[in-house]
GROMACS .gro file of N, CA and C in nm:
model
  474
    1LEU      N    1   3.781   4.668  -0.076
    1LEU     CA    2   3.912   4.725  -0.082
    1LEU      C    3   3.904   4.875  -0.071
    2GLY      N    4   3.804   4.936  -0.135
    2GLY     CA    5   3.790   5.083  -0.131
    2GLY      C    6   3.767   5.135   0.010
    3ALA      N    7   3.683   5.062   0.084
    3ALA     CA    8   3.654   5.099   0.221
    3ALA      C    9   3.779   5.087   0.310
    4THR      N   10   3.853   4.982   0.293
    4THR     CA   11   3.978   4.960   0.364
    4THR      C   12   4.076   5.074   0.341
    5ASN      N   13   4.089   5.111   0.218
    5ASN     CA   14   4.183   5.221   0.182
    5ASN      C   15   4.135   5.356   0.244
    6ALA      N   16   4.006   5.381   0.240
    6ALA     CA   17   3.945   5.504   0.298
    6ALA      C   18   3.970   5.506   0.448
    7PHE      N   19   3.953   5.386   0.508
    7PHE     CA   20   3.965   5.380   0.656
    7PHE      C   21   4.115   5.405   0.690
    8LEU      N   22   4.211   5.345   0.618
    8LEU     CA   23   4.356   5.366   0.644
    8LEU      C   24   4.393   5.511   0.622
    9LYS      N   25   4.333   5.574   0.520
    9LYS     CA   26   4.355   5.718   0.491
    9LYS      C   27   4.304   5.803   0.610
   10THR      N   28   4.194   5.768   0.665
   10THR     CA   29   4.137   5.841   0.783
   10THR      C   30   4.233   5.822   0.904
   11LEU      N   31   4.287   5.704   0.921
   11LEU     CA   32   4.378   5.681   1.030
   11LEU      C   33   4.510   5.765   1.013
   12GLU      N   34   4.558   5.771   0.889
   12GLU     CA   35   4.677   5.845   0.860
   12GLU      C   36   4.658   5.996   0.876
   13GLU      N   37   4.546   6.040   0.824
   13GLU     CA   38   4.517   6.186   0.825
   13GLU      C   39   4.373   6.212   0.872
   14PRO      N   40   4.353   6.197   1.003
   14PRO     CA   41   4.217   6.222   1.061
   14PRO      C   42   4.177   6.371   1.042
   15PRO      N   43   4.051   6.396   1.033
   15PRO     CA   44   3.999   6.531   1.026
   15PRO      C   45   4.056   6.615   1.146
   16ARG      N   46   4.076   6.740   1.126
   16ARG     CA   47   4.123   6.831   1.229
   16ARG      C   48   4.036   6.821   1.355
   17HIS      N   49   4.097   6.824   1.470
   17HIS     CA   50   4.032   6.821   1.599
   17HIS      C   51   3.954   6.687   1.625
   18VAL      N   52   3.993   6.585   1.557
   18VAL     CA   53   3.930   6.449   1.576
   18VAL      C   54   4.030   6.353   1.637
   19LYS      N   55   3.986   6.285   1.742
   19LYS     CA   56   4.064   6.178   1.797
   19LYS      C   57   3.985   6.047   1.775
   20LEU      N   58   4.055   5.953   1.716
   20LEU     CA   59   3.991   5.822   1.691
   20LEU      C   60   4.040   5.721   1.798
   21PHE      N   61   3.950   5.647   1.852
   21PHE     CA   62   3.984   5.540   1.948
   21PHE      C   63   3.932   5.409   1.894
   22LEU      N   64   4.027   5.317   1.863
   22LEU     CA   65   3.994   5.188   1.816
   22LEU      C   66   4.015   5.087   1.929
   23THR      N   67   3.920   4.997   1.945
   23THR     CA   68   3.943   4.891   2.049
   23THR      C   69   3.940   4.753   1.980
   24ALA      N   70   4.022   4.667   2.033
   24ALA     CA   71   4.022   4.528   1.979
   24ALA      C   72   4.064   4.435   2.095
   25GLN      N   73   4.002   4.321   2.102
   25GLN     CA   74   4.039   4.228   2.203
   25GLN      C   75   4.171   4.162   2.178
   26ASP      N   76   4.211   4.154   2.054
   26ASP     CA   77   4.335   4.090   2.017
   26ASP      C   78   4.394   4.163   1.892
   27ALA      N   79   4.505   4.239   1.909
   27ALA     CA   80   4.560   4.313   1.804
   27ALA      C   81   4.614   4.223   1.688
   28ASP      N   82   4.641   4.098   1.724
   28ASP     CA   83   4.690   4.007   1.622
   28ASP      C   84   4.588   3.974   1.514
   29THR      N   85   4.461   3.999   1.545
   29THR     CA   86   4.354   3.968   1.444
   29THR      C   87   4.337   4.088   1.346
   30LEU      N   88   4.408   4.199   1.369
   30LEU     CA   89   4.390   4.312   1.279
   30LEU      C   90   4.490   4.306   1.165
   31LEU      N   91   4.456   4.371   1.060
   31LEU     CA   92   4.554   4.385   0.951
   31LEU      C   93   4.676   4.463   1.004
   32ALA      N   94   4.793   4.418   0.971
   32ALA     CA   95   4.918   4.484   1.022
   32ALA      C   96   4.922   4.633   0.994
   33THR      N   97   4.853   4.680   0.886
   33THR     CA   98   4.854   4.823   0.852
   33THR      C   99   4.775   4.908   0.953
   34ILE      N  100   4.691   4.846   1.029
   34ILE     CA  101   4.606   4.926   1.124
   34ILE      C  102   4.687   4.958   1.247
   35PRO      N  103   4.740   4.863   1.322
   35PRO     CA  104   4.815   4.903   1.436
   35PRO      C  105   4.944   4.984   1.409
   36SER      N  106   4.997   4.966   1.289
   36SER     CA  107   5.112   5.042   1.250
   36SER      C  108   5.083   5.197   1.240
   37ARG      N  109   4.956   5.229   1.227
   37ARG     CA  110   4.915   5.368   1.219
   37ARG      C  111   4.860   5.418   1.346
   38CYS      N  112   4.862   5.337   1.455
   38CYS     CA  113   4.800   5.377   1.578
   38CYS      C  114   4.898   5.369   1.694
   39ARG      N  115   4.862   5.435   1.804
   39ARG     CA  116   4.931   5.429   1.930
   39ARG      C  117   4.858   5.324   2.016
   40THR      N  118   4.928   5.222   2.060
   40THR     CA  119   4.863   5.122   2.134
   40THR      C  120   4.867   5.153   2.286
   41VAL      N  121   4.748   5.142   2.348
   41VAL     CA  122   4.737   5.159   2.491
   41VAL      C  123   4.673   5.033   2.546
   42ALA      N  124   4.754   4.963   2.625
   42ALA     CA  125   4.696   4.835   2.684
   42ALA      C  126   4.613   4.870   2.801
   43LEU      N  127   4.489   4.819   2.802
   43LEU     CA  128   4.399   4.838   2.908
   43LEU      C  129   4.410   4.720   2.999
   44ARG      N  130   4.414   4.749   3.131
   44ARG     CA  131   4.431   4.647   3.231
   44ARG      C  132   4.297   4.622   3.304
   45PRO      N  133   4.279   4.500   3.358
   45PRO     CA  134   4.161   4.476   3.436
   45PRO      C  135   4.157   4.568   3.561
   46VAL      N  136   4.035   4.599   3.600
   46VAL     CA  137   4.015   4.681   3.716
   46VAL      C  138   4.036   4.593   3.839
   47PRO      N  139   4.110   4.637   3.938
   47PRO     CA  140   4.136   4.548   4.061
   47PRO      C  141   4.000   4.521   4.132
   48THR      N  142   3.996   4.399   4.187
   48THR     CA  143   3.877   4.353   4.256
   48THR      C  144   3.832   4.448   4.363
   49THR      N  145   3.928   4.503   4.439
   49THR     CA  146   3.890   4.594   4.546
   49THR      C  147   3.819   4.719   4.498
   50LYS      N  148   3.863   4.770   4.383
   50LYS     CA  149   3.800   4.886   4.323
   50LYS      C  150   3.660   4.856   4.271
   51ILE      N  151   3.643   4.739   4.210
   51ILE     CA  152   3.508   4.695   4.166
   51ILE      C  153   3.417   4.681   4.286
   52THR      N  154   3.466   4.619   4.391
   52THR     CA  155   3.390   4.600   4.514
   52THR      C  156   3.340   4.731   4.565
   53GLN      N  157   3.433   4.829   4.581
   53GLN     CA  158   3.399   4.959   4.625
   53GLN      C  159   3.295   5.026   4.539
   54ALA      N  160   3.314   5.018   4.408
   54ALA     CA  161   3.223   5.080   4.316
   54ALA      C  162   3.079   5.024   4.327
   55LEU      N  163   3.072   4.891   4.342
   55LEU     CA  164   2.943   4.826   4.361
   55LEU      C  165   2.870   4.880   4.481
   56VAL      N  166   2.943   4.892   4.593
   56VAL     CA  167   2.889   4.937   4.719
   56VAL      C  168   2.855   5.088   4.711
   57ASP      N  169   2.945   5.166   4.659
   57ASP     CA  170   2.929   5.311   4.642
   57ASP      C  171   2.803   5.348   4.561
   58ARG      N  172   2.783   5.271   4.453
   58ARG     CA  173   2.674   5.297   4.365
   58ARG      C  174   2.541   5.228   4.414
   59GLU      N  175   2.553   5.166   4.533
   59GLU     CA  176   2.441   5.099   4.594
   59GLU      C  177   2.379   4.993   4.508
   60LEU      N  178   2.462   4.927   4.425
   60LEU     CA  179   2.415   4.816   4.346
   60LEU      C  180   2.411   4.688   4.429
   61ILE      N  181   2.501   4.677   4.528
   61ILE     CA  182   2.501   4.570   4.625
   61ILE      C  183   2.537   4.633   4.761
   62SER      N  184   2.457   4.600   4.861
   62SER     CA  185   2.480   4.659   4.991
   62SER      C  186   2.574   4.579   5.076
   63ASP      N  187   2.573   4.448   5.062
   63ASP     CA  188   2.664   4.363   5.141
   63ASP      C  189   2.803   4.356   5.079
   64GLU      N  190   2.902   4.395   5.157
   64GLU     CA  191   3.043   4.409   5.103
   64GLU      C  192   3.099   4.274   5.063
   65GLU      N  193   3.068   4.168   5.136
   65GLU     CA  194   3.119   4.035   5.100
   65GLU      C  195   3.054   3.988   4.968
   66GLU      N  196   2.928   4.013   4.949
   66GLU     CA  197   2.860   3.978   4.821
   66GLU      C  198   2.919   4.060   4.710
   67ALA      N  199   2.946   4.185   4.734
   67ALA     CA  200   3.007   4.274   4.633
   67ALA      C  201   3.149   4.223   4.595
   68TYR      N  202   3.223   4.181   4.699
   68TYR     CA  203   3.358   4.124   4.675
   68TYR      C  204   3.350   4.000   4.590
   69ASN      N  205   3.255   3.914   4.620
   69ASN     CA  206   3.242   3.786   4.542
   69ASN      C  207   3.207   3.816   4.396
   70LEU      N  208   3.112   3.911   4.375
   70LEU     CA  209   3.072   3.949   4.241
   70LEU      C  210   3.193   4.015   4.172
   71ALA      N  211   3.267   4.098   4.237
   71ALA     CA  212   3.384   4.162   4.176
   71ALA      C  213   3.488   4.058   4.137
   72GLY      N  214   3.501   3.953   4.212
   72GLY     CA  215   3.595   3.846   4.174
   72GLY      C  216   3.550   3.778   4.050
   73LEU      N  217   3.421   3.750   4.042
   73LEU     CA  218   3.368   3.682   3.922
   73LEU      C  219   3.377   3.775   3.801
   74ALA      N  220   3.383   3.904   3.822
   74ALA     CA  221   3.391   3.997   3.705
   74ALA      C  222   3.530   3.991   3.640
   75ALA      N  223   3.628   3.940   3.715
   75ALA     CA  224   3.766   3.927   3.660
   75ALA      C  225   3.816   4.053   3.595
   76GLY      N  226   3.797   4.166   3.663
   76GLY     CA  227   3.852   4.290   3.618
   76GLY      C  228   3.758   4.370   3.525
   77ARG      N  229   3.639   4.314   3.496
   77ARG     CA  230   3.550   4.378   3.402
   77ARG      C  231   3.443   4.447   3.479
   78ILE      N  232   3.461   4.578   3.506
   78ILE     CA  233   3.370   4.652   3.597
   78ILE      C  234   3.232   4.663   3.529
   79GLY      N  235   3.223   4.678   3.402
   79GLY     CA  236   3.096   4.679   3.331
   79GLY      C  237   3.016   4.552   3.350
   80TRP      N  238   3.078   4.443   3.345
   80TRP     CA  239   3.015   4.310   3.370
   80TRP      C  240   2.963   4.305   3.513
   81ALA      N  241   3.042   4.350   3.607
   81ALA     CA  242   3.004   4.349   3.748
   81ALA      C  243   2.875   4.433   3.766
   82PHE      N  244   2.869   4.552   3.704
   82PHE     CA  245   2.751   4.636   3.718
   82PHE      C  246   2.628   4.572   3.653
   83GLN      N  247   2.648   4.510   3.536
   83GLN     CA  248   2.538   4.437   3.466
   83GLN      C  249   2.485   4.320   3.554
   84ALA      N  250   2.585   4.243   3.604
   84ALA     CA  251   2.545   4.123   3.681
   84ALA      C  252   2.473   4.165   3.813
   85ALA      N  253   2.507   4.281   3.871
   85ALA     CA  254   2.442   4.326   3.996
   85ALA      C  255   2.303   4.355   3.965
   86LYS      N  256   2.271   4.404   3.840
   86LYS     CA  257   2.138   4.440   3.802
   86LYS      C  258   2.057   4.323   3.739
   87ASN      N  259   2.137   4.225   3.686
   87ASN     CA  260   2.069   4.118   3.612
   87ASN      C  261   2.122   3.987   3.660
   88PRO      N  262   2.047   3.918   3.749
   88PRO     CA  263   2.091   3.789   3.802
   88PRO      C  264   2.103   3.678   3.697
   89ASP      N  265   2.046   3.700   3.581
   89ASP     CA  266   2.054   3.601   3.473
   89ASP      C  267   2.203   3.581   3.431
   90LEU      N  268   2.284   3.683   3.442
   90LEU     CA  269   2.425   3.672   3.412
   90LEU      C  270   2.494   3.577   3.505
   91ILE      N  271   2.465   3.581   3.630
   91ILE     CA  272   2.520   3.493   3.729
   91ILE      C  273   2.476   3.351   3.702
   92ALA      N  274   2.346   3.335   3.675
   92ALA     CA  275   2.294   3.202   3.647
   92ALA      C  276   2.352   3.144   3.518
   93GLN      N  277   2.381   3.231   3.419
   93GLN     CA  278   2.444   3.182   3.294
   93GLN      C  279   2.589   3.137   3.322
   94ARG      N  280   2.659   3.214   3.407
   94ARG     CA  281   2.799   3.174   3.444
   94ARG      C  282   2.799   3.041   3.520
   95GLU      N  283   2.700   3.029   3.615
   95GLU     CA  284   2.688   2.903   3.687
   95GLU      C  285   2.669   2.782   3.592
   96ALA      N  286   2.582   2.803   3.496
   96ALA     CA  287   2.553   2.700   3.401
   96ALA      C  288   2.681   2.663   3.317
   97GLN      N  289   2.759   2.763   3.284
   97GLN     CA  290   2.887   2.743   3.217
   97GLN      C  291   2.984   2.662   3.299
   98ILE      N  292   2.991   2.696   3.426
   98ILE     CA  293   3.081   2.622   3.522
   98ILE      C  294   3.031   2.480   3.537
   99ASN      N  295   2.899   2.459   3.547
   99ASN     CA  296   2.842   2.323   3.557
   99ASN      C  297   2.870   2.241   3.434
  100ALA      N  298   2.867   2.306   3.318
  100ALA     CA  299   2.897   2.241   3.194
  100ALA      C  300   3.039   2.196   3.193
  101LEU      N  301   3.132   2.277   3.243
  101LEU     CA  302   3.270   2.244   3.254
  101LEU      C  303   3.295   2.118   3.343
  102HIS      N  304   3.225   2.119   3.460
  102HIS     CA  305   3.241   2.004   3.551
  102HIS      C  306   3.190   1.880   3.482
  103LYS      N  307   3.077   1.891   3.410
  103LYS     CA  308   3.027   1.771   3.339
  103LYS      C  309   3.126   1.724   3.236
  104VAL      N  310   3.181   1.810   3.156
  104VAL     CA  311   3.276   1.771   3.052
  104VAL      C  312   3.397   1.706   3.117
  105LEU      N  313   3.445   1.760   3.228
  105LEU     CA  314   3.567   1.706   3.293
  105LEU      C  315   3.541   1.564   3.343
  106SER      N  316   3.415   1.533   3.378
  106SER     CA  317   3.384   1.400   3.429
  106SER      C  318   3.351   1.301   3.318
  107ASP      N  319   3.325   1.351   3.199
  107ASP     CA  320   3.289   1.268   3.082
  107ASP      C  321   3.412   1.194   3.026
  108ARG      N  322   3.378   1.084   2.951
  108ARG     CA  323   3.485   1.011   2.883
  108ARG      C  324   3.526   1.095   2.759
  109ARG      N  325   3.638   1.055   2.700
  109ARG     CA  326   3.695   1.135   2.591
  109ARG      C  327   3.594   1.144   2.475
  110VAL      N  328   3.527   1.041   2.443
  110VAL     CA  329   3.434   1.040   2.330
  110VAL      C  330   3.325   1.145   2.355
  111GLU      N  331   3.269   1.147   2.478
  111GLU     CA  332   3.168   1.248   2.513
  111GLU      C  333   3.226   1.394   2.504
  112ARG      N  334   3.346   1.405   2.542
  112ARG     CA  335   3.415   1.540   2.528
  112ARG      C  336   3.420   1.584   2.388
  113PHE      N  337   3.454   1.498   2.295
  113PHE     CA  338   3.458   1.527   2.153
  113PHE      C  339   3.320   1.563   2.100
  114ARG      N  340   3.214   1.488   2.144
  114ARG     CA  341   3.083   1.521   2.103
  114ARG      C  342   3.039   1.658   2.153
  115GLU      N  343   3.073   1.688   2.276
  115GLU     CA  344   3.043   1.818   2.327
  115GLU      C  345   3.113   1.928   2.253
  116ALA      N  346   3.244   1.908   2.219
  116ALA     CA  347   3.314   2.008   2.140
  116ALA      C  348   3.252   2.034   2.006
  117GLU      N  349   3.205   1.923   1.944
  117GLU     CA  350   3.137   1.936   1.816
  117GLU      C  351   3.008   2.017   1.828
  118LYS      N  352   2.931   1.993   1.938
  118LYS     CA  353   2.808   2.073   1.954
  118LYS      C  354   2.843   2.220   1.980
  119LEU      N  355   2.943   2.240   2.062
  119LEU     CA  356   2.984   2.379   2.090
  119LEU      C  357   3.031   2.459   1.965
  120ALA      N  358   3.095   2.384   1.877
  120ALA     CA  359   3.149   2.446   1.754
  120ALA      C  360   3.036   2.490   1.669
  121ARG      N  361   2.914   2.437   1.684
  121ARG     CA  362   2.800   2.482   1.603
  121ARG      C  363   2.732   2.601   1.661
  122LYS      N  364   2.776   2.651   1.779
  122LYS     CA  365   2.717   2.767   1.846
  122LYS      C  366   2.818   2.871   1.873
  123PRO      N  367   2.866   2.941   1.763
  123PRO     CA  368   2.973   3.035   1.780
  123PRO      C  369   2.941   3.148   1.869
  124ASP      N  370   2.816   3.195   1.880
  124ASP     CA  371   2.776   3.304   1.962
  124ASP      C  372   2.788   3.271   2.111
  125GLU      N  373   2.770   3.143   2.143
  125GLU     CA  374   2.774   3.102   2.286
  125GLU      C  375   2.919   3.060   2.320
  126LEU      N  376   3.004   3.029   2.227
  126LEU     CA  377   3.133   2.973   2.249
  126LEU      C  378   3.231   3.066   2.322
  127ARG      N  379   3.236   3.188   2.270
  127ARG     CA  380   3.337   3.279   2.328
  127ARG      C  381   3.310   3.307   2.481
  128PRO      N  382   3.188   3.340   2.520
  128PRO     CA  383   3.166   3.366   2.666
  128PRO      C  384   3.186   3.236   2.749
  129LEU      N  385   3.149   3.126   2.686
  129LEU     CA  386   3.175   2.994   2.757
  129LEU      C  387   3.324   2.970   2.781
  130LEU      N  388   3.399   2.990   2.678
  130LEU     CA  389   3.545   2.966   2.686
  130LEU      C  390   3.610   3.067   2.778
  131GLN      N  391   3.563   3.191   2.784
  131GLN     CA  392   3.613   3.291   2.880
  131GLN      C  393   3.591   3.244   3.018
  132THR      N  394   3.470   3.195   3.047
  132THR     CA  395   3.446   3.140   3.183
  132THR      C  396   3.534   3.027   3.219
  133TRP      N  397   3.543   2.933   3.122
  133TRP     CA  398   3.628   2.811   3.149
  133TRP      C  399   3.778   2.852   3.164
  134LEU      N  400   3.823   2.946   3.085
  134LEU     CA  401   3.955   2.996   3.103
  134LEU      C  402   3.986   3.055   3.237
  135SER      N  403   3.889   3.130   3.285
  135SER     CA  404   3.899   3.193   3.415
  135SER      C  405   3.906   3.080   3.523
  136TRP      N  406   3.828   2.977   3.510
  136TRP     CA  407   3.825   2.869   3.601
  136TRP      C  408   3.962   2.797   3.603
  137TRP      N  409   4.021   2.768   3.483
  137TRP     CA  410   4.147   2.704   3.480
  137TRP      C  411   4.263   2.791   3.525
  138ARG      N  412   4.247   2.923   3.509
  138ARG     CA  413   4.344   3.022   3.564
  138ARG      C  414   4.346   2.998   3.712
  139ASP      N  415   4.230   2.997   3.774
  139ASP     CA  416   4.218   2.984   3.919
  139ASP      C  417   4.280   2.856   3.966
  140VAL      N  418   4.256   2.747   3.893
  140VAL     CA  419   4.315   2.618   3.929
  140VAL      C  420   4.467   2.624   3.934
  141ALA      N  421   4.525   2.693   3.834
  141ALA     CA  422   4.671   2.710   3.825
  141ALA      C  423   4.717   2.789   3.945
  142LEU      N  424   4.648   2.903   3.971
  142LEU     CA  425   4.689   2.986   4.085
  142LEU      C  426   4.683   2.912   4.221
  143LEU      N  427   4.578   2.840   4.238
  143LEU     CA  428   4.564   2.764   4.366
  143LEU      C  429   4.670   2.657   4.376
  144SER      N  430   4.715   2.599   4.268
  144SER     CA  431   4.815   2.497   4.271
  144SER      C  432   4.950   2.557   4.316
  145TRP      N  433   4.960   2.686   4.296
  145TRP     CA  434   5.085   2.758   4.338
  145TRP      C  435   5.066   2.828   4.468
  146HIS      N  436   4.960   2.800   4.535
  146HIS     CA  437   4.920   2.861   4.667
  146HIS      C  438   4.898   3.010   4.654
  147ASN      N  439   4.854   3.056   4.542
  147ASN     CA  440   4.824   3.200   4.524
  147ASN      C  441   4.669   3.204   4.534
  148GLU      N  442   4.619   3.289   4.621
  148GLU     CA  443   4.473   3.288   4.645
  148GLU      C  444   4.407   3.407   4.578
  149ASN      N  445   4.473   3.467   4.480
  149ASN     CA  446   4.415   3.581   4.408
  149ASN      C  447   4.333   3.529   4.293
  150ILE      N  448   4.221   3.464   4.327
  150ILE     CA  449   4.142   3.396   4.223
  150ILE      C  450   4.010   3.476   4.198
  151ASN      N  451   3.953   3.443   4.086
  151ASN     CA  452   3.821   3.511   4.044
  151ASN      C  453   3.702   3.437   4.084
  152ASN      N  454   3.705   3.303   4.071
  152ASN     CA  455   3.590   3.220   4.096
  152ASN      C  456   3.583   3.173   4.237
  153VAL      N  457   3.563   3.267   4.333
  153VAL     CA  458   3.577   3.233   4.474
  153VAL      C  459   3.466   3.138   4.519
  154ASP      N  460   3.354   3.133   4.439
  154ASP     CA  461   3.246   3.047   4.473
  154ASP      C  462   3.276   2.899   4.440
  155GLN      N  463   3.387   2.878   4.370
  155GLN     CA  464   3.423   2.744   4.322
  155GLN      C  465   3.531   2.680   4.406
  156VAL      N  466   3.585   2.748   4.506
  156VAL     CA  467   3.693   2.698   4.584
  156VAL      C  468   3.664   2.556   4.646
  157ALA      N  469   3.542   2.543   4.699
  157ALA     CA  470   3.507   2.419   4.768
  157ALA      C  471   3.476   2.310   4.662
  158ALA      N  472   3.444   2.344   4.538
  158ALA     CA  473   3.416   2.251   4.435
  158ALA      C  474   3.541   2.190   4.387
   0.00000   0.00000   0.00000
């Protein structure tokens, strides 16, 4: 409680010439007293075209089509795109997550519940997995409305 009060006091009266930047993936998970003392700035995903250009400009990927595909997979996260360009394991991890989704979708309900139970025991792996799955389902919804602004361009044929 003492640390919380000290933190709130710092937010209310920061030291002179100090700017504090707090980031959160979801403001709803914060104590209400924190956002009430802050100015909220919503950060938006970086457009695919800008990520593509940045990958090419920084010579992380020379082929523009490959850069565009990676930028799509990044879903607006330029840092992830840069990391994935340097570390192919991130792409392999994503592919494994997509394959796991396809497997779960083809399983019977009982197997789906078993898989959910296994995933619940791996909280460190769950968030990135669900982000990938959510991105895939977003694309399915967009394609059903004939909107081709999707992230998982490598999955269109699947």
